[in-house]
mmCIF file of C-alpha atoms and ligand atoms in Angstrom:
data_model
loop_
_atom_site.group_PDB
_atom_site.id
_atom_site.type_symbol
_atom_site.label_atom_id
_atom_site.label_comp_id
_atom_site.label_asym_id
_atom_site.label_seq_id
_atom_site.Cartn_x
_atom_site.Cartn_y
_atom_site.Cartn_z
ATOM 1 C CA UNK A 115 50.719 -78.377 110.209
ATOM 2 C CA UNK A 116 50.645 -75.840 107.148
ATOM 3 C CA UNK A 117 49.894 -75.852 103.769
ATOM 4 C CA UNK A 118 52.971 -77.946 102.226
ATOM 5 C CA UNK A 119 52.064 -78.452 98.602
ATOM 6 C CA UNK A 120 54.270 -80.860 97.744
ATOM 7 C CA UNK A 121 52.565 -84.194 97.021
ATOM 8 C CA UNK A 122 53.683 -87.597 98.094
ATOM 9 C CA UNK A 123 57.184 -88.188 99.743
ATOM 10 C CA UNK A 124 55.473 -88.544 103.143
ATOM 11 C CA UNK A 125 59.606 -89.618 104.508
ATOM 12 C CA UNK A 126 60.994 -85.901 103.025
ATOM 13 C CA UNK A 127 58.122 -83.805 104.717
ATOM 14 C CA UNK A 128 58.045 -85.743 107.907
ATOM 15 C CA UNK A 129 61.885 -85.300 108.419
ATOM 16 C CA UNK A 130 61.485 -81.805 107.689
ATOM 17 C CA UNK A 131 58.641 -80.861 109.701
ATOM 18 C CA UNK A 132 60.459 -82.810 112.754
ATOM 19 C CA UNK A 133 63.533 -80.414 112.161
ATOM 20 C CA UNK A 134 61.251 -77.153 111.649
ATOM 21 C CA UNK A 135 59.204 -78.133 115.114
ATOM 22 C CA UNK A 136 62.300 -78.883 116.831
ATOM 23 C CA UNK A 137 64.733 -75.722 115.620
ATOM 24 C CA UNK A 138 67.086 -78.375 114.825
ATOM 25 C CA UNK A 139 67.165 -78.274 110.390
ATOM 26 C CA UNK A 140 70.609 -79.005 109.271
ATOM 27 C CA UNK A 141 72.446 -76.070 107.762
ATOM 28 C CA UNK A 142 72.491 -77.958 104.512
ATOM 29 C CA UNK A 143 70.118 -80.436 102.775
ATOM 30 C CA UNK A 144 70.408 -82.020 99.225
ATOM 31 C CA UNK A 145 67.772 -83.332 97.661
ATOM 32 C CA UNK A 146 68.114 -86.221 95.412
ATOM 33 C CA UNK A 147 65.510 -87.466 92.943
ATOM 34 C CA UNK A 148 64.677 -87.770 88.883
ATOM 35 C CA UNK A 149 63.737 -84.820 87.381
ATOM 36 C CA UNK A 150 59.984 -83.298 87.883
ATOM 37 C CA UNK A 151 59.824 -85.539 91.212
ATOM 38 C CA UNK A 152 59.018 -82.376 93.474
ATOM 39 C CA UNK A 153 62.424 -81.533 94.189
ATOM 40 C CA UNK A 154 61.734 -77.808 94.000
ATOM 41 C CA UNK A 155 58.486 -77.433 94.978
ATOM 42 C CA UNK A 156 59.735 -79.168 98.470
ATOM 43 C CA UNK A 157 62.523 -76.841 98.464
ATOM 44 C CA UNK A 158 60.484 -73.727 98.061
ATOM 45 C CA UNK A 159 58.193 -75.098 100.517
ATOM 46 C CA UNK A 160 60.745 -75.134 103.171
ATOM 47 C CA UNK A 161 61.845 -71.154 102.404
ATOM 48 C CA UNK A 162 58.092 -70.406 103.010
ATOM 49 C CA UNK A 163 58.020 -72.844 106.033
ATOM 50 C CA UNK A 164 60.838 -70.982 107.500
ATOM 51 C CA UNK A 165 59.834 -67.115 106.649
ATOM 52 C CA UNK A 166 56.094 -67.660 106.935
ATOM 53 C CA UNK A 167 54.024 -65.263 109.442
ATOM 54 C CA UNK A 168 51.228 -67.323 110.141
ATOM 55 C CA UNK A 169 50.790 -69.556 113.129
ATOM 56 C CA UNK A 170 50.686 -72.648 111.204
ATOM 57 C CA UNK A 171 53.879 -72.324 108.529
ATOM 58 C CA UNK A 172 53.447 -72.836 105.404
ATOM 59 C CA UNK A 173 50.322 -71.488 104.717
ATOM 60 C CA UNK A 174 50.743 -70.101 101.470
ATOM 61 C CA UNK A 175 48.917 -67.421 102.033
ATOM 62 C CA UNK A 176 50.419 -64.204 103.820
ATOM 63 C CA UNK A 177 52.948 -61.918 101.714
ATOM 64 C CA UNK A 178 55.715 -63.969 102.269
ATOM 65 C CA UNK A 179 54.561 -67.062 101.364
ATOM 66 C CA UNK A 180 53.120 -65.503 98.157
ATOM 67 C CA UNK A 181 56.394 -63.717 97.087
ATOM 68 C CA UNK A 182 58.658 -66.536 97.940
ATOM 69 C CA UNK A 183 56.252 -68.785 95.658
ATOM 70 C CA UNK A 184 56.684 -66.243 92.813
ATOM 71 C CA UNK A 185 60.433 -66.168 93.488
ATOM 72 C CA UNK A 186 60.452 -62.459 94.544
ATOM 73 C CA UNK A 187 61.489 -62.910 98.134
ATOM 74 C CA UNK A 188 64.507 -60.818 98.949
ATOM 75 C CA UNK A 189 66.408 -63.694 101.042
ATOM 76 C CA UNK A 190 65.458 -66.371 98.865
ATOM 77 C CA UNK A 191 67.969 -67.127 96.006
ATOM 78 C CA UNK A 192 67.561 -69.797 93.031
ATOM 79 C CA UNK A 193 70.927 -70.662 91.166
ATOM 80 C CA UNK A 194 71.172 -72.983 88.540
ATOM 81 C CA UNK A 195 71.435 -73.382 85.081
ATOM 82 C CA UNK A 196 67.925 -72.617 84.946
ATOM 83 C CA UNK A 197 64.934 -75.047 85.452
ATOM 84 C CA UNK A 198 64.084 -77.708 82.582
ATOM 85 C CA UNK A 199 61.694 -77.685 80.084
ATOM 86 C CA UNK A 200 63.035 -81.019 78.646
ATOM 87 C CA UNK A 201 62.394 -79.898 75.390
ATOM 88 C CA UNK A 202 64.310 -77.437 75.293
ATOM 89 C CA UNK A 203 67.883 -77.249 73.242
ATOM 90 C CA UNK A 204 70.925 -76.463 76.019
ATOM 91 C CA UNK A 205 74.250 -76.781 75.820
ATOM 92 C CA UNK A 206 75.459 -78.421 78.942
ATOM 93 C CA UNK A 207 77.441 -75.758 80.801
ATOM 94 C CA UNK A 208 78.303 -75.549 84.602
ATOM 95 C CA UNK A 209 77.353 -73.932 87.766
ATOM 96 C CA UNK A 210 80.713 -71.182 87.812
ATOM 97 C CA UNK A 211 82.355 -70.323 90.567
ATOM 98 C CA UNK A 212 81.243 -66.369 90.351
ATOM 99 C CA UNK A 213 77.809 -67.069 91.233
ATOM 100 C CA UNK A 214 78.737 -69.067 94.299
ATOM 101 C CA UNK A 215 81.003 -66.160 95.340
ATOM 102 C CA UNK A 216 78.103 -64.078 94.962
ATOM 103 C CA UNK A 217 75.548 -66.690 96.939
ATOM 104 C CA UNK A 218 78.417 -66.548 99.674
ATOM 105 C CA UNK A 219 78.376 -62.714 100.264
ATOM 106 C CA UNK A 220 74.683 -62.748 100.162
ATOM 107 C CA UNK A 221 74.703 -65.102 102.804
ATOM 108 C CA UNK A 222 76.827 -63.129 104.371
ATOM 109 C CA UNK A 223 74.316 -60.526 105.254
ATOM 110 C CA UNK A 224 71.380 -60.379 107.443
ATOM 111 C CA UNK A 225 68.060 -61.455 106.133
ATOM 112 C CA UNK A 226 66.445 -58.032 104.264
ATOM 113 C CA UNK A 227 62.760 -59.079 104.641
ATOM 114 C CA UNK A 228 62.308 -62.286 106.105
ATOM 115 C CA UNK A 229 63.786 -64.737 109.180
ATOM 116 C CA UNK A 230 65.619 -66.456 107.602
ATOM 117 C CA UNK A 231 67.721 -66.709 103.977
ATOM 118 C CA UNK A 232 67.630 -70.114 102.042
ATOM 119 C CA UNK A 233 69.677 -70.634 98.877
ATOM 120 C CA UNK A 234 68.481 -73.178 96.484
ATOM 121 C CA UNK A 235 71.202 -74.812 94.075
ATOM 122 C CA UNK A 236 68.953 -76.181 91.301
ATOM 123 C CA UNK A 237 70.993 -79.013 89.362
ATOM 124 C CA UNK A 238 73.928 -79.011 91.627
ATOM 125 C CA UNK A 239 75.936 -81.618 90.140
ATOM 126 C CA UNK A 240 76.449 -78.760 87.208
ATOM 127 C CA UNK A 241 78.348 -77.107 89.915
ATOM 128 C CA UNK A 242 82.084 -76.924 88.022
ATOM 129 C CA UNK A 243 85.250 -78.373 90.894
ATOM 130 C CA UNK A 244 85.867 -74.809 91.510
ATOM 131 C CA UNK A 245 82.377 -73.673 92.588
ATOM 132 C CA UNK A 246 81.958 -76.690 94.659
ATOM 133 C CA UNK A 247 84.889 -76.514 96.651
ATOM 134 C CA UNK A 248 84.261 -72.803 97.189
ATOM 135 C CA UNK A 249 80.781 -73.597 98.394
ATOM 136 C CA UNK A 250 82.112 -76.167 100.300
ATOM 137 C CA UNK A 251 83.772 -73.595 102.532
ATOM 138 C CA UNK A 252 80.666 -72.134 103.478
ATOM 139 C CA UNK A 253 79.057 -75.825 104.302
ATOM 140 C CA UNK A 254 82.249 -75.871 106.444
ATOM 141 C CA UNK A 255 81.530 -72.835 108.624
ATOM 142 C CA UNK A 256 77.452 -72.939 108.918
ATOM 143 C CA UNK A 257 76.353 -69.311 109.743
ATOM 144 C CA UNK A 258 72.285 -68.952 111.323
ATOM 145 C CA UNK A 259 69.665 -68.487 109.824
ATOM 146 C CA UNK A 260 71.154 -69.497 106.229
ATOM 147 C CA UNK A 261 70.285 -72.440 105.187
ATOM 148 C CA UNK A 262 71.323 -74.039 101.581
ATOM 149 C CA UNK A 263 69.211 -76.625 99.572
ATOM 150 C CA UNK A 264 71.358 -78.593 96.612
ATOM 151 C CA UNK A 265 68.894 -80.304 94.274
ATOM 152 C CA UNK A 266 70.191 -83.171 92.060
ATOM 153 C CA UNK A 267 68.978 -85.385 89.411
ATOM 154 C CA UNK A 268 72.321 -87.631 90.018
ATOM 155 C CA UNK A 269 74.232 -87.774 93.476
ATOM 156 C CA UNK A 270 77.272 -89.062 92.175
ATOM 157 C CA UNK A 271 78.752 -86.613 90.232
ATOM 158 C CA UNK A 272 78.899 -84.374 93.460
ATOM 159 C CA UNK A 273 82.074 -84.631 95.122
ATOM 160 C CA UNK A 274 81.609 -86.934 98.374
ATOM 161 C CA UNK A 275 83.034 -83.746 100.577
ATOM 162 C CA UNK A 276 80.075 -81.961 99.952
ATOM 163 C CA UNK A 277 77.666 -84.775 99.955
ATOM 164 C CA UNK A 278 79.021 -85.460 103.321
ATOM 165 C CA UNK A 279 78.151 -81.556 104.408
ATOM 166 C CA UNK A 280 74.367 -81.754 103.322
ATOM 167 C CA UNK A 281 71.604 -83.876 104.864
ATOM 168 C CA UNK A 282 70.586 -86.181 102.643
ATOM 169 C CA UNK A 283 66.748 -86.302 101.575
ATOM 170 C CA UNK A 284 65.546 -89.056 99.164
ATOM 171 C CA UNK A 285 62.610 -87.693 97.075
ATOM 172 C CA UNK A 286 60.887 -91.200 95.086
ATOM 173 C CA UNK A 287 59.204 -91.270 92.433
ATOM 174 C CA UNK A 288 55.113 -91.157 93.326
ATOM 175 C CA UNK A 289 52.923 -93.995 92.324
ATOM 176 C CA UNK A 290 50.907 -93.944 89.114
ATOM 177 C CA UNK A 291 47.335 -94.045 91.311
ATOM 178 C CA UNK A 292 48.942 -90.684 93.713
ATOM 179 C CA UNK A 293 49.853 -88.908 90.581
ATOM 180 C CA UNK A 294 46.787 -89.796 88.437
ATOM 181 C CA UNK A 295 44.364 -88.542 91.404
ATOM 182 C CA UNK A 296 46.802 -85.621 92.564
ATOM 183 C CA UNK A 297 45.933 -84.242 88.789
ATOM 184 C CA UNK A 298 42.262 -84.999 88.912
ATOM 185 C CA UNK A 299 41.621 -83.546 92.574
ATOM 186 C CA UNK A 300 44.771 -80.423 92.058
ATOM 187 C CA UNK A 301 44.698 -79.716 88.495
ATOM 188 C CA UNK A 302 41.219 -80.822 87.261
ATOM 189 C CA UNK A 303 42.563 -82.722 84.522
ATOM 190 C CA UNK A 304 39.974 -85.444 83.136
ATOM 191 C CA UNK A 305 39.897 -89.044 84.033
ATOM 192 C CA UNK A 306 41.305 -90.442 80.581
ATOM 193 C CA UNK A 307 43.792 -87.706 80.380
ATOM 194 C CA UNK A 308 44.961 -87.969 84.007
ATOM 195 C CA UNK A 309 45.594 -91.744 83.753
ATOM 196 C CA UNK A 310 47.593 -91.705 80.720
ATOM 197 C CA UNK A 311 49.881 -88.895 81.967
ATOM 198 C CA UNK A 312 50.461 -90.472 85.417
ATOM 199 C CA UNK A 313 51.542 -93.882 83.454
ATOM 200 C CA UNK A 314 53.843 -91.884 81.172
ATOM 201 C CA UNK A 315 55.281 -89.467 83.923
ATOM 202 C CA UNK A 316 56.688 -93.038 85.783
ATOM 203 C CA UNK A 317 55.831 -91.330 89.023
ATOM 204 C CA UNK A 318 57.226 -87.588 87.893
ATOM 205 C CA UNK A 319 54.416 -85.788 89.091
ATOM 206 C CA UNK A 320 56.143 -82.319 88.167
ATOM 207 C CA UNK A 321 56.212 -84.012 84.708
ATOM 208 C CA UNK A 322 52.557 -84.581 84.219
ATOM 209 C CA UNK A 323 51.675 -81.240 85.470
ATOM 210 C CA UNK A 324 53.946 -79.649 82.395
ATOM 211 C CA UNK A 325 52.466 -82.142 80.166
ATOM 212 C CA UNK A 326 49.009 -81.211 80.689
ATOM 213 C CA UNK A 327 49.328 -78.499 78.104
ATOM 214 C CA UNK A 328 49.597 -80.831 75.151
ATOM 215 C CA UNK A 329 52.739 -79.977 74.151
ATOM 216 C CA UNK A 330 54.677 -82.503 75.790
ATOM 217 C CA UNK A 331 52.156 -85.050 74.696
ATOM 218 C CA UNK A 332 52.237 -83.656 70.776
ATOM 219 C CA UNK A 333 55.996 -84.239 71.181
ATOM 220 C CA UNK A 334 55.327 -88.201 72.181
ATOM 221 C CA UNK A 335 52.761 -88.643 69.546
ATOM 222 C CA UNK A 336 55.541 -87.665 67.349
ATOM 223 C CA UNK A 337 57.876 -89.446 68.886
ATOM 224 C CA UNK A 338 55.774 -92.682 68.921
ATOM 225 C CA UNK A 339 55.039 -92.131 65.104
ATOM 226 C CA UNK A 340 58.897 -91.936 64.627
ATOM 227 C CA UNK A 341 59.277 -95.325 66.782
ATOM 228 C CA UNK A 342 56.399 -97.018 64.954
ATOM 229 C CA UNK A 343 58.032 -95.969 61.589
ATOM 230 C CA UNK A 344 61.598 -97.721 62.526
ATOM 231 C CA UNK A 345 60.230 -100.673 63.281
ATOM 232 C CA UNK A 346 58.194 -100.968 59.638
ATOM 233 C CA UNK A 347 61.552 -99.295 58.018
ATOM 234 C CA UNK A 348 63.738 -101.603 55.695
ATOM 235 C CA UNK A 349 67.697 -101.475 56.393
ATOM 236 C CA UNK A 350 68.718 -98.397 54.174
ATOM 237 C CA UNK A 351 65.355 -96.447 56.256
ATOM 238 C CA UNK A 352 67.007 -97.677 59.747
ATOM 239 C CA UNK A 353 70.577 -96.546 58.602
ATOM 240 C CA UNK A 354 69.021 -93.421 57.650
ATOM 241 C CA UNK A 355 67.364 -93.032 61.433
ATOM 242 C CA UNK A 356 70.535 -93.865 62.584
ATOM 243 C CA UNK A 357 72.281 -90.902 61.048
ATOM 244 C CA UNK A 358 69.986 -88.586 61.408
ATOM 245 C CA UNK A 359 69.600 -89.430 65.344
ATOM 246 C CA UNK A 360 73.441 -89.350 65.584
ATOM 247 C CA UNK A 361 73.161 -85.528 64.384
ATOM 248 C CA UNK A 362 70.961 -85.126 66.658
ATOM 249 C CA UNK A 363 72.597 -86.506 69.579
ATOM 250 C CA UNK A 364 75.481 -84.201 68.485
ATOM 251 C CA UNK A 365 73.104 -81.018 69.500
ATOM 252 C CA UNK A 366 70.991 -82.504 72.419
ATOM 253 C CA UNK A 367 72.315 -85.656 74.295
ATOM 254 C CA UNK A 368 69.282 -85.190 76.056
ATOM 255 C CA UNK A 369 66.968 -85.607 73.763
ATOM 256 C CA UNK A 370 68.101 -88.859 71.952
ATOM 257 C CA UNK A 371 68.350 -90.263 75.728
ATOM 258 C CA UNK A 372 64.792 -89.083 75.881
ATOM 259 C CA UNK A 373 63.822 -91.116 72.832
ATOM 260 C CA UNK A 374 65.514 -94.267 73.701
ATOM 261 C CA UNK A 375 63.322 -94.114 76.874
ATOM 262 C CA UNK A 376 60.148 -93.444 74.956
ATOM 263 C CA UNK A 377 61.114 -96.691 72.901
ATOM 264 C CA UNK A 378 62.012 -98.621 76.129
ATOM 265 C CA UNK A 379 58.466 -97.675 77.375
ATOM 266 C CA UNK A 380 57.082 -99.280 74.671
ATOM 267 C CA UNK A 381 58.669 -102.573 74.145
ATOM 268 C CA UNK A 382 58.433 -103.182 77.852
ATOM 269 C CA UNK A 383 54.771 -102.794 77.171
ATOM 270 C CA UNK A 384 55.178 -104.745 74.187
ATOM 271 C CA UNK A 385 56.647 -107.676 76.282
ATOM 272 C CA UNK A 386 53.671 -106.913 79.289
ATOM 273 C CA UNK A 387 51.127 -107.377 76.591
ATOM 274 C CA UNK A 388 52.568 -110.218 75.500
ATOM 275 C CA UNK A 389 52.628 -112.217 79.298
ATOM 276 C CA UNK A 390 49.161 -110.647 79.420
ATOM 277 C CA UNK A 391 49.420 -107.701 82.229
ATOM 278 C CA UNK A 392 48.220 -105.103 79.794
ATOM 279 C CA UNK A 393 46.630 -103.491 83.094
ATOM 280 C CA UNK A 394 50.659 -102.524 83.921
ATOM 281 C CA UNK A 395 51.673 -100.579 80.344
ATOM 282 C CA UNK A 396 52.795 -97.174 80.422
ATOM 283 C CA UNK A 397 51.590 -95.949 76.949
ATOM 284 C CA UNK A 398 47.189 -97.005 77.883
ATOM 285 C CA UNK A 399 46.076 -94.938 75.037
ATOM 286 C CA UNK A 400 47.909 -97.420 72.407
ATOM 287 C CA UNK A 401 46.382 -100.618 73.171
ATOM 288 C CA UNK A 402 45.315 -101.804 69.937
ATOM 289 C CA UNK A 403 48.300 -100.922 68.072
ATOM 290 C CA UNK A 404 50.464 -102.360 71.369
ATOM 291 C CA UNK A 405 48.557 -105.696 70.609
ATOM 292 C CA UNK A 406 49.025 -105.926 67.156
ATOM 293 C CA UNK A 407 52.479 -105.226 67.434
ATOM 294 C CA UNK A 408 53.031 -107.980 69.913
ATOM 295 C CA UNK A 409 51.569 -110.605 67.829
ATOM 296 C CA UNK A 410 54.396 -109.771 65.614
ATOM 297 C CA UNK A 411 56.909 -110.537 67.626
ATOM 298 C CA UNK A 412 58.002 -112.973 69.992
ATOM 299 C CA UNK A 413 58.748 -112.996 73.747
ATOM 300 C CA UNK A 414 62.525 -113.564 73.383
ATOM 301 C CA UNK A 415 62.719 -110.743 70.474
ATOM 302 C CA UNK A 416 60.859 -108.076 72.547
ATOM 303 C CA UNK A 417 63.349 -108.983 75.083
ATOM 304 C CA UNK A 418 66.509 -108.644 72.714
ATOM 305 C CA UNK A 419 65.454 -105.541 71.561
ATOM 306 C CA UNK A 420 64.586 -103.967 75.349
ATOM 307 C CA UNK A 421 68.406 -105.264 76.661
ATOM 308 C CA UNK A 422 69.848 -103.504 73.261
ATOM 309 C CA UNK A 423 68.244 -100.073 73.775
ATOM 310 C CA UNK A 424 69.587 -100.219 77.871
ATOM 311 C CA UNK A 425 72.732 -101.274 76.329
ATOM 312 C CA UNK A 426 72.767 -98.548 73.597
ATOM 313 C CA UNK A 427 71.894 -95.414 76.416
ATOM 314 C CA UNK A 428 74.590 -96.979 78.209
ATOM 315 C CA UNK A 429 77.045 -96.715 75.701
ATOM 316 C CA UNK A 430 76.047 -93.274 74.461
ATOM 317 C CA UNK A 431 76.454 -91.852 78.367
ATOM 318 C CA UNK A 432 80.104 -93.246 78.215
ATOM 319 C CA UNK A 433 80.713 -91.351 75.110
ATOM 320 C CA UNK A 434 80.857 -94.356 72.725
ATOM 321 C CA UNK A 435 80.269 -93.271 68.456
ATOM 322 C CA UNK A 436 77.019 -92.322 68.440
ATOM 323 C CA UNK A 437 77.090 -93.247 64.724
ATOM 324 C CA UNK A 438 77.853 -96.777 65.464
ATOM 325 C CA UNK A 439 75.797 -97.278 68.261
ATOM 326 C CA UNK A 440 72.784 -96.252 67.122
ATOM 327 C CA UNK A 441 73.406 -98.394 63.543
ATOM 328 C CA UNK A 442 73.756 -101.371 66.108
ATOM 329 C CA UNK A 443 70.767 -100.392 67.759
ATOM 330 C CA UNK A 444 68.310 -100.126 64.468
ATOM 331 C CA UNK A 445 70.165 -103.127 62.565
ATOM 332 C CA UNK A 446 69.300 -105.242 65.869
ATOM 333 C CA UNK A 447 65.823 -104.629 65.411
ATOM 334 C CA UNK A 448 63.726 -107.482 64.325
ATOM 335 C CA UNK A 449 62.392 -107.326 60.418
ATOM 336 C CA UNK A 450 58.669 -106.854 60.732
ATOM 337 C CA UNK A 451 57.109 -107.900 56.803
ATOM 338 C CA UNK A 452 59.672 -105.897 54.863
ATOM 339 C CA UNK A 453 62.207 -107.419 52.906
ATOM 340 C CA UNK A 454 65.781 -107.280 53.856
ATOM 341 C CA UNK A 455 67.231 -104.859 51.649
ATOM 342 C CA UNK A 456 70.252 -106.547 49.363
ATOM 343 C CA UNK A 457 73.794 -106.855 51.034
ATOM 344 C CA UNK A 458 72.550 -105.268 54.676
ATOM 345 C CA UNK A 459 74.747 -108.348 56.759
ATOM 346 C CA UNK A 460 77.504 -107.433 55.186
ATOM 347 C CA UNK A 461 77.180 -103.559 56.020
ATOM 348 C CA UNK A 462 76.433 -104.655 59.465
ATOM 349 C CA UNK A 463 79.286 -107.020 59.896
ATOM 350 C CA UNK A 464 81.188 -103.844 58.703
ATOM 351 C CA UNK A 465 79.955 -102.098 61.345
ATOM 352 C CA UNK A 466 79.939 -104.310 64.355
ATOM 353 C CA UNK A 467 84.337 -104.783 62.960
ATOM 354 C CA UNK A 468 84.629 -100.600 63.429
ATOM 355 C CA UNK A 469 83.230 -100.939 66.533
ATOM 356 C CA UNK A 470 85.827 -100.010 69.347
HETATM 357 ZN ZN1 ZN B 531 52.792 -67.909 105.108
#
């Protein structure tokens, strides 16, 4: 039945299509999984399933399939702090209340153009406690043929009274063999390629697909050379990182969290190399350097090191000093063949004392 695009979640469509044969969709669905899972692409997929003119909805193919897929659809409306190029600089802000007033008059109204009018809420734990218990008003008092579609990265900082209004739909992460053929087969990517962004996009197919460009993949080779470059630092080059990640966690939370789990990819591979599963590491294009690197280290270090950078994202999400834990972080790391540089215990006694 139709043309859905999305790839994977067989559980999401199924439910859907059940509720779209039946009549009988919930007023309200959220959609819950990690960013670049398909969350979007499902949700677009259901405007088109639901306004669609052929016999066989979705198909993709007649006018309004095509203008809801280039967001020009009259009764389809996207809110949301706009969609994320990770590498992108953005202050957090919130989802105001003005724009759900406005989504609430719209949906007010009959559809212009189509059957039926969906509104998509992209990110809708960003929704401030005003807008949501505004929108929650209209979850309250379902109208026809409106339906609304909250996407969210993170359940739990939506208040349960909304939660409770939407039908929950798990989206999970794909598996690296779906993803790595879905870009072969879909996006003609080449073998190599296609396996090394399906290991790195831990089952993010949206991820991979933005990735193919290169630039997300310059950004890791940076990234890695940055990692690599820690670990061979000295004390005073490690204090340094520390700093300079600390300013940067100051402008982009994001993007430090986004480096700790680059570095968590690869000293879980380190440790995977080391038991001898190299057939399970993300990062397949760095073998040799992977099992160099292991040599130098042992089991229970690799180990230490993987439990302090959890421990360190943790920390930074509950607003801990950046400064400090990020000088934790790098003075934890185990000395590869550089000297220690004069007096470092005592700076990092200091340090570990400030801590709060
Ligand atoms: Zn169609």
């Amino acid at each position: 039945m139709g043309m859905w695009q999305v790839i994977g979640q067989t559980r999401a469509l199924s439910l859907l299509k059940r509720g779209l044969a039946a009549g009988s969709l919930a007023h309200a669905y959220l959609f819950v999984g990690p960013a670049h899972v398909g969350k979007m692409v499902l949700a677009v997929n259901l405007a088109q399933a639901l306004n669609c003119e052929a016999a066989e909805p979705p198909c993709g193919e007649c006018l309004s399939c095509q203008k809801i897929a280039s967001g020009k659809h009259a009764d389809i409306q996207t809110i949301g702090l706009g969609q994320g190029n990770s590498t992108e600089a953005r202050p957090r802000a919130e989802i105001g209340i003005d724009e759900i007033r406005q989504l609430q008059h719209s949906a007010s109204l009959p559809p212009f153009e189509g059957q039926y009018k969906v509104f998509i809420i992209d990110g809708a734990e960003l929704l401030s406690t005003e807008a949501a218990n505004c929108l929650l008003k209209t979850l309250e008092e379902p109208v026809g043929k409106v339906l609304f579609v909250l996407l969210t990265t993170n359940e739990q900082l939506l208040p349960a009274t909304v939660i409770s209004r939407c039908q929950r739909v798990e989206l999970l992460p794909l598996a690296a063999a779906e993803v790595e053929s879905a870009l072969k087969k879909n996006w003609g990517v080449e073998p190599q390629k296609a396996r090394l962004l399906s290991r790195l996009s831990h089952g993010c197919l949206g991820w991979a697909v933005c990735a193919q460009d290169d630039g997300l993949l310059s950004q890791r080779a940076d990234r890695l050379g940055e990692l690599i470059d820690i670990i061979h630092a000295d004390y005073e080059g490690r204090f340094a990182c520390a700093a300079q990640l600390a300013t940067e966690f100051g402008q982009n939370r994001e993007l430090v969290q986004e480096k700790l789990a680059l570095w968590l990819d690869w000293w879980r591979d380190l440790m995977l190399v080391k038991v001898g599963s190299t057939d399970l590491i993300t990062n397949v294009d760095q073998v040799a350097t992977l099992t160099e690197m292991a040599k130098a280290h042992s089991l229970a270090q690799i180990r230490n090191v993987i439990e302090n950078i959890r421990v360190a994202g943790a920390q930074l999400r509950l607003n801990a000093n950046p400064r400090l834990v990020l000088e934790v972080l790098m003075l934890n790391l185990p000395e590869v063949g550089r000297k220690r540089v004069k007096n470092a215990n005592v700076k990092f006694e200091n340090t570990a004392e400030r801590r709060p």
